Amino acid sequence: MSHLHVMDRTERFYKIEMLLRARGCVSFAELTEVLDVSRATLKRDLAYLRERLNAPIVYDAHDNGYRFDGTAARGERHELPGLWFSEHEIHALLSMHQLLAGLDDDGVLSRHLQPMLERLQGMLGPDAAGSRELVKRVKLIGTARRRVPSRWFELVGSALLRRQRLWLRYFTRRDRRESEREVSPQRLVHYRGTWYLDAWCHASDGLRRFALDAVRDARALDTRAKPIALRELEAALDAGYGVFGGGDAKVRWATLLFEADAAQWVASEEWHPRQQGRLLEDGRYELQVPYSEPTELAMDILRHGDSVTVLGDKAMVALIRERLARAAARYA
């Protein structure tokens, strides 16, 4: 069941400023119609904006409307306290909200952002219907998404912001066992369809990355989290390739040569922020990427089948050859 949105006073203030900035001069009648308020309410709003918030709003008798006094601020833009968004910025934020919803698990992010979304739509006034239509025109298609229970996402997010340690009961897929850990949260990461927590693990005394969908139980501790500089975090966990980029293994570089049919797409892709790539004269594309653990890079190489060749790296070549041989054997 739909309901009529009634603007509160703060929304009206932003809408008045937006209208004056967009249209230059707006009549009293237009303002009352757009804001859907009485004449007395609009008079109080205009008086408050001018007297309490120092908005340089003047009445222009020639154009029979209200506008900003350009001479009062000597060209400086007046802004209301707090956040200021233009109409175009609001539309962009509403689109971003829709994109963010595609990363959301159990609606936890959307639930917390809903009050802001409603405020943004309210600030658009008569264009609210258009904004609702706009977000329907943004679609995010994801595959192989691993959902994270909202209770873990909210608990981890809260501990991260409050700088609290967490106790985790965590399932490690590689050896298929559970372990209990005390960690200091450092960063939330969304990567390829699921959320991860970068944290200092006090059991292993190092930085580790935990998949939130593999958390079996968790609770916040009263202990303050160990602080880690962002530069140290990035050096430890972002140096290699993908979600397995961290750890104690030495970072190596893989050189991949893509045939021309794949090069036209791969040349526009970012496989790693530190990658090095160049188009060759014959249309092929050479890509160099750093990695410390080969699993995920090997999966991406295999995704391109016979359109890519690994050069030089004997260990990676052997791994790809073995995986391809086992795959071919399944269809023998």
PDB file of N, CA and C in Angstrom, residues 19 28 48 57 64 70 73 81 84 94-95 117 136 173-174 192 257 268 294 300 303:
ATOM      1  N   LEU A  19      15.762  24.177  -5.349  1.00  0.00           N
ATOM      2  CA  LEU A  19      14.919  24.841  -6.345  1.00  0.00           C
ATOM      3  C   LEU A  19      15.490  26.185  -6.748  1.00  0.00           C
ATOM      4  N   PHE A  28       6.534  32.492  -5.026  1.00  0.00           N
ATOM      5  CA  PHE A  28       5.985  32.002  -3.765  1.00  0.00           C
ATOM      6  C   PHE A  28       4.980  30.893  -4.030  1.00  0.00           C
ATOM      7  N   TYR A  48      13.436  31.446   8.604  1.00  0.00           N
ATOM      8  CA  TYR A  48      14.432  30.662   9.345  1.00  0.00           C
ATOM      9  C   TYR A  48      15.711  30.511   8.527  1.00  0.00           C
ATOM     10  N   ILE A  57      18.808  34.593   0.750  1.00  0.00           N
ATOM     11  CA  ILE A  57      17.598  34.536  -0.078  1.00  0.00           C
ATOM     12  C   ILE A  57      16.925  35.906  -0.077  1.00  0.00           C
ATOM     13  N   ASN A  64       9.167  38.723  -9.553  1.00  0.00           N
ATOM     14  CA  ASN A  64       8.118  38.243  -8.659  1.00  0.00           C
ATOM     15  C   ASN A  64       8.448  36.855  -8.111  1.00  0.00           C
ATOM     16  N   GLY A  70      23.319  37.167  -5.313  1.00  0.00           N
ATOM     17  CA  GLY A  70      24.670  36.891  -5.775  1.00  0.00           C
ATOM     18  C   GLY A  70      25.718  37.817  -5.207  1.00  0.00           C
ATOM     19  N   ALA A  73      27.188  36.994  -1.083  1.00  0.00           N
ATOM     20  CA  ALA A  73      28.252  36.055  -0.777  1.00  0.00           C
ATOM     21  C   ALA A  73      29.443  36.203  -1.715  1.00  0.00           C
ATOM     22  N   PRO A  81      23.946  23.480   6.756  1.00  0.00           N
ATOM     23  CA  PRO A  81      24.796  22.629   7.594  1.00  0.00           C
ATOM     24  C   PRO A  81      24.573  21.162   7.261  1.00  0.00           C
ATOM     25  N   TRP A  84      25.198  18.268   1.626  1.00  0.00           N
ATOM     26  CA  TRP A  84      24.494  18.973   0.571  1.00  0.00           C
ATOM     27  C   TRP A  84      24.571  18.144  -0.706  1.00  0.00           C
ATOM     28  N   LEU A  94      20.988   7.515  -5.406  1.00  0.00           N
ATOM     29  CA  LEU A  94      19.922   6.514  -5.459  1.00  0.00           C
ATOM     30  C   LEU A  94      20.337   5.331  -6.335  1.00  0.00           C
ATOM     31  N   SER A  95      21.051   5.628  -7.425  1.00  0.00           N
ATOM     32  CA  SER A  95      21.566   4.546  -8.266  1.00  0.00           C
ATOM     33  C   SER A  95      22.593   3.724  -7.499  1.00  0.00           C
ATOM     34  N   LEU A 117      17.819   6.812   2.275  1.00  0.00           N
ATOM     35  CA  LEU A 117      17.173   6.693   0.968  1.00  0.00           C
ATOM     36  C   LEU A 117      15.856   7.456   0.953  1.00  0.00           C
ATOM     37  N   LYS A 136      14.882   1.338 -10.436  1.00  0.00           N
ATOM     38  CA  LYS A 136      14.456   0.100 -11.077  1.00  0.00           C
ATOM     39  C   LYS A 136      15.203  -0.138 -12.386  1.00  0.00           C
ATOM     40  N   ARG A 173      38.006 -24.193   5.067  1.00  0.00           N
ATOM     41  CA  ARG A 173      37.612 -25.129   4.015  1.00  0.00           C
ATOM     42  C   ARG A 173      38.769 -25.998   3.551  1.00  0.00           C
ATOM     43  N   ARG A 174      39.979 -25.462   3.596  1.00  0.00           N
ATOM     44  CA  ARG A 174      41.116 -26.211   3.049  1.00  0.00           C
ATOM     45  C   ARG A 174      41.325 -27.531   3.792  1.00  0.00           C
ATOM     46  N   ARG A 192      34.103 -10.889  -5.277  1.00  0.00           N
ATOM     47  CA  ARG A 192      33.516 -11.981  -6.051  1.00  0.00           C
ATOM     48  C   ARG A 192      32.361 -12.679  -5.350  1.00  0.00           C
ATOM     49  N   LEU A 257      50.160 -14.861 -21.734  1.00  0.00           N
ATOM     50  CA  LEU A 257      50.062 -14.402 -23.116  1.00  0.00           C
ATOM     51  C   LEU A 257      48.707 -14.819 -23.682  1.00  0.00           C
ATOM     52  N   SER A 268      41.202  -4.810 -21.348  1.00  0.00           N
ATOM     53  CA  SER A 268      40.422  -3.801 -20.629  1.00  0.00           C
ATOM     54  C   SER A 268      40.124  -4.207 -19.187  1.00  0.00           C
ATOM     55  N   PRO A 294      48.859 -19.851  -5.695  1.00  0.00           N
ATOM     56  CA  PRO A 294      48.451 -19.993  -7.099  1.00  0.00           C
ATOM     57  C   PRO A 294      46.999 -20.366  -7.352  1.00  0.00           C
ATOM     58  N   ASP A 300      41.506 -18.538 -12.808  1.00  0.00           N
ATOM     59  CA  ASP A 300      41.236 -17.505 -13.818  1.00  0.00           C
ATOM     60  C   ASP A 300      41.950 -17.807 -15.131  1.00  0.00           C
ATOM     61  N   ARG A 303      39.984 -20.443 -16.896  1.00  0.00           N
ATOM     62  CA  ARG A 303      38.726 -19.893 -17.453  1.00  0.00           C
ATOM     63  C   ARG A 303      38.886 -19.500 -18.919  1.00  0.00           C
TER      64      ARG A 303
END
